[in-house]
Amino acid sequence: MSQPVNRVFSGVQPTGNLHLGNYLGAITRFVEMQRSHDCIYCVVDLHAITQDRAVWGGPERLAHSTYEVTAAFLAAGIDPTKHIVFNQSRVPEHAELAWIFNCIARLGWLNRMTQFKEKAGKDRENASVGLFAYPNLMAADILAYRATHVPVGDDQKQHLELTRDIAQKFNNDFADSIRDAGYEDGFFPLPEPLIVGPATRVMSLRDGAAKMSKSDPSDLSRINLRDDADQIAKKIRKARTDPEPLPSETAGLAERPGAANLVGIFAALAGCSQDKVLSEFGGAQFSVFKPALAELAVEKLSPIGAEMNRLMADKAAIDEVLKDGAERAHAIAEPIYREVRKIVGFLV
Ligand code: TYM
């Protein structure tokens, strides 16, 4: 079994509303990667249930969100016939490999994960074991396909570093049996995070110091992919900024998180650099910049929201895409996991 050189894997949780951060930080990158790589995109439903039921919303809501994330993938331009789109729980190798990784990763490594600390909050004793072990499952998602590249937003960087540590430790711990099985350079690749572009960390519209997130109680903090034109315009109009006009160079955005966020969003939506945005809007007041941003956001996002709405009217068709994707994903993961079992010493 030769090492894939060009396989992309990434995932999105079906919890809450998909927002502009998910779109600009991840999904637009997923679309681009299709040109140069074989891509596997996963709706990570096993991850969704690691938090309290109140967060993921119960069985009906979970199923609905699974369709919705898939609809967003397709509406944004992911081609499920040339690449693979599926939901995680349909491919058992994710959970099985995660168990092995539970035995590879060290408690000390997981204790350092900032996302666990944020999500568990003050009442850590009451967090699920799944939430703590979440990064091991994420490593299994990627390595079950021996994926080499992982497009993600900035908040996933630490989890990707942990994935590399797990791959490395597995390769070291089982170096003998890996060599005996005919692999010269270790079994798992050390996957590369792809965290690039002007919107790797889109911030809340209400607080430039907090990440835009699905779980923020204020809907005004984020632009949801299915918001209509009026909602998008209203949220941008109400975005918290400061009274100064925009600077002419990016250096002038330091210490101005609200302004920097809107300029970053503009650049990402327009597909240009922040410098280019400021060469056009430097010196302009927000009363000029915000309507221009709202117009651009509506132009780019409305067709996606409309297509998502169209797709959501036929959930059976979405499910066909997911089932077909799961079969093709399984066909890749099954022989890889069989090798892992042999390497570990399980009878196969
Ligand atoms: P999730 O579902 O929280 O987010 C999906 C993707 O969106 C990115 N993202 C953002 N990017 C920019 N600005 C933001 N404000 C913002 N908020 C979210 C995330 O970085 C992510 O790329 N653990 C992952 C899901 C996952 C995964 C994987 C990803 C599970 N297994 C394997 C890659 C590979 C998560 O919770 O993403």
mmCIF file of C-alpha atoms and ligand atoms in Angstrom:
data_model
loop_
_atom_site.group_PDB
_atom_site.id
_atom_site.type_symbol
_atom_site.label_atom_id
_atom_site.label_comp_id
_atom_site.label_asym_id
_atom_site.label_seq_id
_atom_site.Cartn_x
_atom_site.Cartn_y
_atom_site.Cartn_z
ATOM 1 C CA MET A 1 0.000 0.000 0.000
ATOM 2 C CA SER A 2 1.803 3.126 -1.173
ATOM 3 C CA GLN A 3 1.679 6.468 0.592
ATOM 4 C CA PRO A 4 -0.834 8.955 -0.881
ATOM 5 C CA VAL A 5 0.900 12.231 -1.711
ATOM 6 C CA ASN A 6 -2.064 14.433 -2.289
ATOM 7 C CA ARG A 7 -5.057 13.578 -0.191
ATOM 8 C CA VAL A 8 -7.081 16.284 1.527
ATOM 9 C CA PHE A 9 -9.365 15.618 4.486
ATOM 10 C CA SER A 10 -11.403 18.116 6.454
ATOM 11 C CA GLY A 11 -14.581 18.221 8.512
ATOM 12 C CA VAL A 12 -17.311 20.501 9.810
ATOM 13 C CA GLN A 13 -19.495 19.825 12.845
ATOM 14 C CA PRO A 14 -23.256 19.724 12.391
ATOM 15 C CA THR A 15 -24.006 21.934 15.386
ATOM 16 C CA GLY A 16 -25.819 25.245 15.237
ATOM 17 C CA ASN A 17 -25.825 27.570 12.263
ATOM 18 C CA LEU A 18 -23.037 27.596 9.731
ATOM 19 C CA HIS A 19 -21.582 31.076 9.595
ATOM 20 C CA LEU A 20 -19.280 33.312 7.609
ATOM 21 C CA GLY A 21 -16.231 32.104 9.595
ATOM 22 C CA ASN A 22 -16.882 28.485 8.595
ATOM 23 C CA TYR A 23 -17.432 29.592 5.029
ATOM 24 C CA LEU A 24 -14.408 31.863 4.579
ATOM 25 C CA GLY A 25 -12.016 29.995 6.895
ATOM 26 C CA ALA A 26 -12.822 26.491 5.681
ATOM 27 C CA ILE A 27 -15.482 25.812 3.048
ATOM 28 C CA THR A 28 -14.143 28.193 0.358
ATOM 29 C CA ARG A 29 -10.742 26.554 0.836
ATOM 30 C CA PHE A 30 -12.342 23.104 0.467
ATOM 31 C CA VAL A 31 -13.718 24.229 -2.881
ATOM 32 C CA GLU A 32 -10.318 25.489 -4.076
ATOM 33 C CA MET A 33 -8.481 22.314 -3.030
ATOM 34 C CA GLN A 34 -10.602 20.269 -5.445
ATOM 35 C CA ARG A 35 -8.549 21.576 -8.344
ATOM 36 C CA SER A 36 -5.265 20.104 -7.144
ATOM 37 C CA HIS A 37 -6.088 17.246 -4.741
ATOM 38 C CA ASP A 38 -8.302 14.252 -4.099
ATOM 39 C CA CYS A 39 -10.571 15.568 -1.360
ATOM 40 C CA ILE A 40 -12.642 13.960 1.375
ATOM 41 C CA TYR A 41 -15.069 16.258 3.197
ATOM 42 C CA CYS A 42 -16.870 14.981 6.241
ATOM 43 C CA VAL A 43 -19.852 16.112 8.295
ATOM 44 C CA VAL A 44 -18.476 15.135 11.689
ATOM 45 C CA ASP A 45 -21.597 14.012 13.537
ATOM 46 C CA LEU A 46 -19.650 11.920 16.093
ATOM 47 C CA HIS A 47 -17.908 15.106 17.181
ATOM 48 C CA ALA A 48 -21.199 16.995 17.494
ATOM 49 C CA ILE A 49 -22.439 14.890 20.420
ATOM 50 C CA THR A 50 -19.354 15.554 22.570
ATOM 51 C CA GLN A 51 -20.990 18.680 23.961
ATOM 52 C CA ASP A 52 -24.158 19.004 26.016
ATOM 53 C CA ARG A 53 -27.357 18.032 24.267
ATOM 54 C CA ALA A 54 -28.497 21.630 24.639
ATOM 55 C CA VAL A 55 -25.647 22.646 22.303
ATOM 56 C CA TRP A 56 -26.264 20.132 19.499
ATOM 57 C CA GLY A 57 -29.992 20.154 19.983
ATOM 58 C CA GLY A 58 -31.074 16.480 20.179
ATOM 59 C CA PRO A 59 -31.605 13.803 17.505
ATOM 60 C CA GLU A 60 -33.930 15.688 15.165
ATOM 61 C CA ARG A 61 -31.798 18.794 15.212
ATOM 62 C CA LEU A 62 -28.624 16.748 14.647
ATOM 63 C CA ALA A 63 -30.084 15.098 11.547
ATOM 64 C CA HIS A 64 -31.277 18.480 10.270
ATOM 65 C CA SER A 65 -27.866 20.068 10.814
ATOM 66 C CA THR A 66 -26.178 17.132 9.059
ATOM 67 C CA TYR A 67 -28.292 17.813 5.967
ATOM 68 C CA GLU A 68 -27.640 21.515 6.286
ATOM 69 C CA VAL A 69 -23.837 21.254 6.416
ATOM 70 C CA THR A 70 -23.960 18.912 3.415
ATOM 71 C CA ALA A 71 -26.174 21.411 1.583
ATOM 72 C CA ALA A 72 -23.629 24.138 2.332
ATOM 73 C CA PHE A 73 -20.794 22.008 0.918
ATOM 74 C CA LEU A 74 -22.736 21.380 -2.284
ATOM 75 C CA ALA A 75 -24.046 24.948 -2.612
ATOM 76 C CA ALA A 76 -20.523 26.336 -2.204
ATOM 77 C CA GLY A 77 -19.306 24.209 -5.109
ATOM 78 C CA ILE A 78 -17.976 20.931 -3.728
ATOM 79 C CA ASP A 79 -18.485 18.222 -6.342
ATOM 80 C CA PRO A 80 -19.492 14.959 -4.596
ATOM 81 C CA THR A 81 -19.040 12.923 -7.759
ATOM 82 C CA LYS A 82 -15.380 13.815 -8.234
ATOM 83 C CA HIS A 83 -14.581 14.012 -4.500
ATOM 84 C CA ILE A 84 -16.111 12.447 -1.376
ATOM 85 C CA VAL A 85 -18.761 13.972 0.890
ATOM 86 C CA PHE A 86 -20.150 11.852 3.747
ATOM 87 C CA ASN A 87 -21.161 11.813 7.388
ATOM 88 C CA GLN A 88 -18.647 10.450 9.871
ATOM 89 C CA SER A 89 -20.840 7.984 11.810
ATOM 90 C CA ARG A 90 -21.469 5.923 8.656
ATOM 91 C CA VAL A 91 -17.794 4.902 8.475
ATOM 92 C CA PRO A 92 -16.914 2.867 11.583
ATOM 93 C CA GLU A 93 -13.122 3.115 11.082
ATOM 94 C CA HIS A 94 -13.141 6.656 12.546
ATOM 95 C CA ALA A 95 -14.266 5.480 15.972
ATOM 96 C CA GLU A 96 -12.193 2.294 15.858
ATOM 97 C CA LEU A 97 -8.950 4.074 14.993
ATOM 98 C CA ALA A 98 -9.781 6.720 17.607
ATOM 99 C CA TRP A 99 -9.712 3.988 20.262
ATOM 100 C CA ILE A 100 -6.180 3.046 19.261
ATOM 101 C CA PHE A 101 -5.224 6.719 19.374
ATOM 102 C CA ASN A 102 -6.737 6.978 22.867
ATOM 103 C CA CYS A 103 -4.005 4.529 23.793
ATOM 104 C CA ILE A 104 -1.288 6.463 21.915
ATOM 105 C CA ALA A 105 -2.006 10.059 22.991
ATOM 106 C CA ARG A 106 -0.901 11.099 26.498
ATOM 107 C CA LEU A 107 -3.138 12.748 29.075
ATOM 108 C CA GLY A 108 -0.628 15.584 29.286
ATOM 109 C CA TRP A 109 -1.026 16.322 25.583
ATOM 110 C CA LEU A 110 -4.809 16.555 25.822
ATOM 111 C CA ASN A 111 -4.625 18.603 29.006
ATOM 112 C CA ARG A 112 -2.972 21.364 26.981
ATOM 113 C CA MET A 113 -5.835 21.687 24.445
ATOM 114 C CA THR A 114 -7.239 25.208 24.672
ATOM 115 C CA GLN A 115 -10.464 24.293 22.879
ATOM 116 C CA PHE A 116 -11.310 21.722 25.553
ATOM 117 C CA LYS A 117 -10.698 24.335 28.238
ATOM 118 C CA GLU A 118 -12.932 26.841 26.425
ATOM 119 C CA LYS A 119 -15.738 24.375 25.724
ATOM 120 C CA ALA A 120 -15.660 22.678 29.125
ATOM 121 C CA GLY A 121 -15.659 26.071 30.856
ATOM 122 C CA LYS A 122 -15.438 26.226 34.625
ATOM 123 C CA ASP A 123 -17.323 23.006 35.289
ATOM 124 C CA ARG A 124 -14.658 20.687 33.864
ATOM 125 C CA GLU A 125 -15.667 17.708 36.038
ATOM 126 C CA ASN A 126 -18.982 17.720 34.239
ATOM 127 C CA ALA A 127 -17.592 17.718 30.670
ATOM 128 C CA SER A 128 -18.007 14.482 28.696
ATOM 129 C CA VAL A 129 -15.070 12.121 28.293
ATOM 130 C CA GLY A 130 -15.755 12.436 24.550
ATOM 131 C CA LEU A 131 -15.099 16.185 24.673
ATOM 132 C CA PHE A 132 -11.725 15.538 26.307
ATOM 133 C CA ALA A 133 -10.780 12.800 23.805
ATOM 134 C CA TYR A 134 -12.161 14.805 20.860
ATOM 135 C CA PRO A 135 -8.729 15.597 19.343
ATOM 136 C CA ASN A 136 -7.924 11.857 19.182
ATOM 137 C CA LEU A 137 -11.056 11.287 17.093
ATOM 138 C CA MET A 138 -10.056 14.210 14.911
ATOM 139 C CA ALA A 139 -6.619 12.621 14.369
ATOM 140 C CA ALA A 140 -8.391 9.361 13.459
ATOM 141 C CA ASP A 141 -10.617 11.190 10.928
ATOM 142 C CA ILE A 142 -7.561 12.422 9.087
ATOM 143 C CA LEU A 143 -5.279 9.422 9.454
ATOM 144 C CA ALA A 144 -7.938 6.801 8.629
ATOM 145 C CA TYR A 145 -7.366 8.009 5.063
ATOM 146 C CA ARG A 146 -3.655 8.721 5.518
ATOM 147 C CA ALA A 147 -4.537 12.258 4.413
ATOM 148 C CA THR A 148 -1.643 14.612 3.773
ATOM 149 C CA HIS A 149 -3.282 18.065 3.796
ATOM 150 C CA VAL A 150 -5.949 19.532 6.059
ATOM 151 C CA PRO A 151 -7.544 22.920 5.251
ATOM 152 C CA VAL A 152 -8.901 24.474 8.475
ATOM 153 C CA GLY A 153 -9.397 27.788 10.240
ATOM 154 C CA ASP A 154 -6.829 29.045 12.732
ATOM 155 C CA ASP A 155 -8.717 27.651 15.761
ATOM 156 C CA GLN A 156 -7.896 24.072 14.687
ATOM 157 C CA LYS A 157 -4.128 24.580 14.570
ATOM 158 C CA GLN A 158 -3.432 23.010 17.952
ATOM 159 C CA HIS A 159 -5.529 19.947 17.080
ATOM 160 C CA LEU A 160 -3.523 19.507 13.873
ATOM 161 C CA GLU A 161 -0.276 19.669 15.837
ATOM 162 C CA LEU A 162 -1.621 16.951 18.111
ATOM 163 C CA THR A 163 -2.558 14.858 15.064
ATOM 164 C CA ARG A 164 1.055 15.052 13.902
ATOM 165 C CA ASP A 165 2.273 14.056 17.376
ATOM 166 C CA ILE A 166 -0.051 11.048 17.389
ATOM 167 C CA ALA A 167 1.061 9.980 13.886
ATOM 168 C CA GLN A 168 4.698 10.335 14.907
ATOM 169 C CA LYS A 169 4.299 8.386 18.147
ATOM 170 C CA PHE A 170 2.403 5.601 16.389
ATOM 171 C CA ASN A 171 5.176 5.405 13.770
ATOM 172 C CA ASN A 172 7.797 5.237 16.559
ATOM 173 C CA ASP A 173 5.969 2.877 18.912
ATOM 174 C CA PHE A 174 5.342 0.356 16.141
ATOM 175 C CA ALA A 175 8.470 1.036 14.075
ATOM 176 C CA ASP A 176 9.438 -2.657 13.945
ATOM 177 C CA SER A 177 6.130 -4.051 12.761
ATOM 178 C CA ILE A 178 5.697 -1.104 10.380
ATOM 179 C CA ARG A 179 9.055 -1.935 8.781
ATOM 180 C CA ASP A 180 8.210 -5.658 8.723
ATOM 181 C CA ALA A 181 4.981 -4.792 6.889
ATOM 182 C CA GLY A 182 7.091 -3.141 4.178
ATOM 183 C CA TYR A 183 6.776 0.585 5.028
ATOM 184 C CA GLU A 184 10.120 2.332 4.938
ATOM 185 C CA ASP A 185 9.062 5.834 6.119
ATOM 186 C CA GLY A 186 6.561 5.122 8.856
ATOM 187 C CA PHE A 187 2.922 4.200 8.333
ATOM 188 C CA PHE A 188 1.085 7.475 8.864
ATOM 189 C CA PRO A 189 2.043 10.711 7.083
ATOM 190 C CA LEU A 190 2.422 13.813 9.254
ATOM 191 C CA PRO A 191 -0.485 15.810 7.805
ATOM 192 C CA GLU A 192 0.042 19.456 6.980
ATOM 193 C CA PRO A 193 -2.419 22.058 8.199
ATOM 194 C CA LEU A 194 -3.414 24.525 5.464
ATOM 195 C CA ILE A 195 -4.328 27.710 7.315
ATOM 196 C CA VAL A 196 -4.079 30.448 4.705
ATOM 197 C CA GLY A 197 -5.867 33.456 3.284
ATOM 198 C CA PRO A 198 -7.234 36.676 4.761
ATOM 199 C CA ALA A 199 -9.973 35.013 6.850
ATOM 200 C CA THR A 200 -8.421 32.213 8.889
ATOM 201 C CA ARG A 201 -9.944 33.756 12.020
ATOM 202 C CA VAL A 202 -13.148 35.700 11.419
ATOM 203 C CA MET A 203 -14.130 37.529 14.585
ATOM 204 C CA SER A 204 -17.530 38.204 16.166
ATOM 205 C CA LEU A 205 -19.309 41.267 14.750
ATOM 206 C CA ARG A 206 -20.146 42.308 18.332
ATOM 207 C CA ASP A 207 -16.687 41.814 19.840
ATOM 208 C CA GLY A 208 -13.534 42.014 17.729
ATOM 209 C CA ALA A 209 -11.630 40.076 20.398
ATOM 210 C CA ALA A 210 -13.867 36.951 20.235
ATOM 211 C CA LYS A 211 -14.043 34.411 17.418
ATOM 212 C CA MET A 212 -17.220 34.303 15.318
ATOM 213 C CA SER A 213 -18.848 31.126 16.585
ATOM 214 C CA LYS A 214 -21.936 28.950 16.231
ATOM 215 C CA SER A 215 -22.475 28.973 19.967
ATOM 216 C CA ASP A 216 -22.440 32.743 20.600
ATOM 217 C CA PRO A 217 -25.838 33.521 22.161
ATOM 218 C CA SER A 218 -26.092 36.740 20.116
ATOM 219 C CA ASP A 219 -27.221 36.111 16.542
ATOM 220 C CA LEU A 220 -25.960 39.612 15.716
ATOM 221 C CA SER A 221 -22.415 38.346 16.341
ATOM 222 C CA ARG A 222 -22.368 36.242 13.173
ATOM 223 C CA ILE A 223 -23.615 36.133 9.604
ATOM 224 C CA ASN A 224 -25.285 32.773 9.037
ATOM 225 C CA LEU A 225 -25.080 31.215 5.598
ATOM 226 C CA ARG A 226 -28.865 31.105 5.345
ATOM 227 C CA ASP A 227 -29.419 34.723 6.453
ATOM 228 C CA ASP A 228 -31.354 36.776 3.931
ATOM 229 C CA ALA A 229 -30.142 40.056 2.405
ATOM 230 C CA ASP A 230 -31.859 42.201 5.064
ATOM 231 C CA GLN A 231 -30.374 40.230 7.943
ATOM 232 C CA ILE A 232 -26.891 40.393 6.416
ATOM 233 C CA ALA A 233 -27.140 44.177 5.870
ATOM 234 C CA LYS A 234 -28.489 44.738 9.390
ATOM 235 C CA LYS A 235 -25.755 42.721 11.064
ATOM 236 C CA ILE A 236 -23.016 44.560 9.173
ATOM 237 C CA ARG A 237 -24.617 47.921 9.943
ATOM 238 C CA LYS A 238 -24.689 47.039 13.640
ATOM 239 C CA ALA A 239 -21.147 45.577 13.683
ATOM 240 C CA ARG A 240 -19.114 47.123 16.476
ATOM 241 C CA THR A 241 -16.316 49.354 15.148
ATOM 242 C CA ASP A 242 -14.760 52.661 16.254
ATOM 243 C CA PRO A 243 -15.306 56.289 15.249
ATOM 244 C CA GLU A 244 -12.094 56.690 13.172
ATOM 245 C CA PRO A 245 -12.041 56.500 9.366
ATOM 246 C CA LEU A 246 -10.312 53.483 7.805
ATOM 247 C CA PRO A 247 -6.507 53.712 7.519
ATOM 248 C CA SER A 248 -4.745 53.585 4.149
ATOM 249 C CA GLU A 249 -2.414 50.740 5.170
ATOM 250 C CA THR A 250 -2.843 47.505 7.120
ATOM 251 C CA ALA A 251 -0.439 48.701 9.847
ATOM 252 C CA GLY A 252 -3.160 51.196 10.806
ATOM 253 C CA LEU A 253 -5.511 48.326 11.696
ATOM 254 C CA ALA A 254 -3.421 47.277 14.711
ATOM 255 C CA GLU A 255 -5.349 47.919 17.959
ATOM 256 C CA ARG A 256 -8.557 48.271 15.896
ATOM 257 C CA PRO A 257 -10.010 44.732 16.021
ATOM 258 C CA GLY A 258 -13.513 45.622 14.794
ATOM 259 C CA ALA A 259 -12.165 47.499 11.774
ATOM 260 C CA ALA A 260 -9.541 44.836 11.033
ATOM 261 C CA ASN A 261 -12.225 42.157 11.075
ATOM 262 C CA LEU A 262 -14.469 43.938 8.570
ATOM 263 C CA VAL A 263 -11.544 44.686 6.255
ATOM 264 C CA GLY A 264 -10.475 41.018 6.435
ATOM 265 C CA ILE A 265 -14.013 39.889 5.617
ATOM 266 C CA PHE A 266 -14.174 42.310 2.680
ATOM 267 C CA ALA A 267 -10.830 41.062 1.323
ATOM 268 C CA ALA A 268 -11.840 37.412 1.656
ATOM 269 C CA LEU A 269 -15.207 37.941 -0.036
ATOM 270 C CA ALA A 270 -13.664 40.020 -2.838
ATOM 271 C CA GLY A 271 -10.750 37.587 -3.255
ATOM 272 C CA CYS A 272 -8.142 40.331 -2.863
ATOM 273 C CA SER A 273 -5.614 41.497 -0.268
ATOM 274 C CA GLN A 274 -6.383 43.775 2.694
ATOM 275 C CA ASP A 275 -3.961 46.307 1.177
ATOM 276 C CA LYS A 276 -6.084 46.406 -1.947
ATOM 277 C CA VAL A 277 -9.233 47.030 0.141
ATOM 278 C CA LEU A 278 -7.512 49.846 2.028
ATOM 279 C CA SER A 279 -6.139 51.399 -1.161
ATOM 280 C CA GLU A 280 -9.771 51.826 -2.170
ATOM 281 C CA PHE A 281 -11.357 52.664 1.204
ATOM 282 C CA GLY A 282 -8.478 54.323 3.135
ATOM 283 C CA GLY A 283 -9.831 57.536 4.686
ATOM 284 C CA ALA A 284 -13.479 56.424 4.313
ATOM 285 C CA GLN A 285 -15.901 56.441 7.235
ATOM 286 C CA PHE A 286 -17.735 53.261 8.248
ATOM 287 C CA SER A 287 -20.909 54.916 6.971
ATOM 288 C CA VAL A 288 -19.398 54.417 3.500
ATOM 289 C CA PHE A 289 -17.518 51.162 4.042
ATOM 290 C CA LYS A 290 -20.273 49.190 5.780
ATOM 291 C CA PRO A 291 -22.862 49.563 2.971
ATOM 292 C CA ALA A 292 -20.183 48.562 0.422
ATOM 293 C CA LEU A 293 -19.343 45.493 2.535
ATOM 294 C CA ALA A 294 -23.030 44.629 2.951
ATOM 295 C CA GLU A 295 -23.557 44.822 -0.809
ATOM 296 C CA LEU A 296 -20.569 42.553 -1.463
ATOM 297 C CA ALA A 297 -21.618 40.083 1.251
ATOM 298 C CA VAL A 298 -25.152 39.857 -0.124
ATOM 299 C CA GLU A 299 -23.824 39.415 -3.670
ATOM 300 C CA LYS A 300 -21.544 36.541 -2.614
ATOM 301 C CA LEU A 301 -23.663 34.819 0.047
ATOM 302 C CA SER A 302 -27.231 35.123 -1.255
ATOM 303 C CA PRO A 303 -26.792 32.611 -4.083
ATOM 304 C CA ILE A 304 -25.324 30.127 -1.604
ATOM 305 C CA GLY A 305 -28.149 30.611 0.888
ATOM 306 C CA ALA A 306 -30.701 30.267 -1.918
ATOM 307 C CA GLU A 307 -29.082 27.076 -3.215
ATOM 308 C CA MET A 308 -28.957 25.659 0.331
ATOM 309 C CA ASN A 309 -32.674 26.346 0.686
ATOM 310 C CA ARG A 310 -33.337 24.620 -2.629
ATOM 311 C CA LEU A 311 -31.278 21.553 -1.648
ATOM 312 C CA MET A 312 -32.865 21.357 1.814
ATOM 313 C CA ALA A 313 -36.257 20.851 0.150
ATOM 314 C CA ASP A 314 -35.098 17.361 -0.951
ATOM 315 C CA LYS A 315 -33.382 15.714 2.003
ATOM 316 C CA ALA A 316 -33.581 12.270 0.374
ATOM 317 C CA ALA A 317 -31.312 13.532 -2.417
ATOM 318 C CA ILE A 318 -28.831 14.887 0.139
ATOM 319 C CA ASP A 319 -28.874 11.542 1.912
ATOM 320 C CA GLU A 320 -28.058 9.757 -1.352
ATOM 321 C CA VAL A 321 -24.940 11.918 -1.664
ATOM 322 C CA LEU A 322 -23.920 11.068 1.908
ATOM 323 C CA LYS A 323 -24.543 7.338 1.562
ATOM 324 C CA ASP A 324 -22.625 7.119 -1.687
ATOM 325 C CA GLY A 325 -19.790 9.146 -0.140
ATOM 326 C CA ALA A 326 -19.729 6.901 2.924
ATOM 327 C CA GLU A 327 -19.342 3.795 0.760
ATOM 328 C CA ARG A 328 -16.440 5.333 -1.114
ATOM 329 C CA ALA A 329 -14.843 6.628 2.097
ATOM 330 C CA HIS A 330 -15.191 3.188 3.679
ATOM 331 C CA ALA A 331 -13.491 1.601 0.657
ATOM 332 C CA ILE A 332 -10.412 3.757 1.387
ATOM 333 C CA ALA A 333 -10.414 3.515 5.186
ATOM 334 C CA GLU A 334 -11.121 -0.205 5.530
ATOM 335 C CA PRO A 335 -7.831 -1.515 4.030
ATOM 336 C CA ILE A 336 -5.840 1.165 5.878
ATOM 337 C CA TYR A 337 -7.390 0.191 9.198
ATOM 338 C CA ARG A 338 -6.765 -3.483 8.418
ATOM 339 C CA GLU A 339 -3.057 -2.663 8.077
ATOM 340 C CA VAL A 340 -3.185 -0.793 11.379
ATOM 341 C CA ARG A 341 -4.677 -3.817 13.112
ATOM 342 C CA LYS A 342 -1.914 -6.032 11.759
ATOM 343 C CA ILE A 343 0.755 -3.513 12.766
ATOM 344 C CA VAL A 344 -0.628 -3.336 16.323
ATOM 345 C CA GLY A 345 -0.798 -7.144 16.571
ATOM 346 C CA PHE A 346 -4.563 -7.688 16.478
ATOM 347 C CA LEU A 347 -5.535 -10.903 14.648
ATOM 348 C CA VAL A 348 -7.218 -9.927 11.402
HETATM 349 P P1 TYM B 1 -15.967 23.452 13.315
HETATM 350 O O1 TYM B 1 -17.171 22.679 12.907
HETATM 351 O O2 TYM B 1 -15.990 24.209 14.591
HETATM 352 O O3 TYM B 1 -15.592 24.481 12.164
HETATM 353 C C1 TYM B 1 -15.490 24.089 10.796
HETATM 354 C C2 TYM B 1 -14.349 24.827 10.132
HETATM 355 O O4 TYM B 1 -14.574 26.243 10.206
HETATM 356 C C3 TYM B 1 -13.429 26.887 10.763
HETATM 357 N N1 TYM B 1 -13.869 28.046 11.543
HETATM 358 C C4 TYM B 1 -13.450 29.293 11.353
HETATM 359 N N2 TYM B 1 -12.589 29.816 10.462
HETATM 360 C C5 TYM B 1 -12.380 31.148 10.508
HETATM 361 N N3 TYM B 1 -12.989 31.988 11.413
HETATM 362 C C6 TYM B 1 -13.853 31.489 12.326
HETATM 363 N N4 TYM B 1 -14.467 32.303 13.193
HETATM 364 C C7 TYM B 1 -14.117 30.087 12.326
HETATM 365 N N5 TYM B 1 -14.918 29.284 13.078
HETATM 366 C C8 TYM B 1 -14.749 28.028 12.590
HETATM 367 C C9 TYM B 1 -12.782 25.832 11.634
HETATM 368 O O5 TYM B 1 -11.416 26.112 11.852
HETATM 369 C C10 TYM B 1 -12.991 24.579 10.808
HETATM 370 O O6 TYM B 1 -11.977 24.447 9.821
HETATM 371 N N6 TYM B 1 -12.757 20.011 15.018
HETATM 372 C C11 TYM B 1 -13.317 20.598 13.815
HETATM 373 C C12 TYM B 1 -13.992 19.600 12.907
HETATM 374 C C13 TYM B 1 -13.175 18.407 12.546
HETATM 375 C C14 TYM B 1 -12.090 18.361 11.644
HETATM 376 C C15 TYM B 1 -11.680 17.002 11.619
HETATM 377 C C16 TYM B 1 -11.454 19.327 10.871
HETATM 378 C C17 TYM B 1 -13.365 17.138 13.029
HETATM 379 N N7 TYM B 1 -12.460 16.295 12.464
HETATM 380 C C18 TYM B 1 -10.590 16.589 10.827
HETATM 381 C C19 TYM B 1 -10.367 18.898 10.065
HETATM 382 C C20 TYM B 1 -9.953 17.557 10.061
HETATM 383 C C21 TYM B 1 -14.358 21.631 14.230
HETATM 384 O O7 TYM B 1 -14.904 21.593 15.295
HETATM 385 O O8 TYM B 1 -14.667 22.508 13.260
#
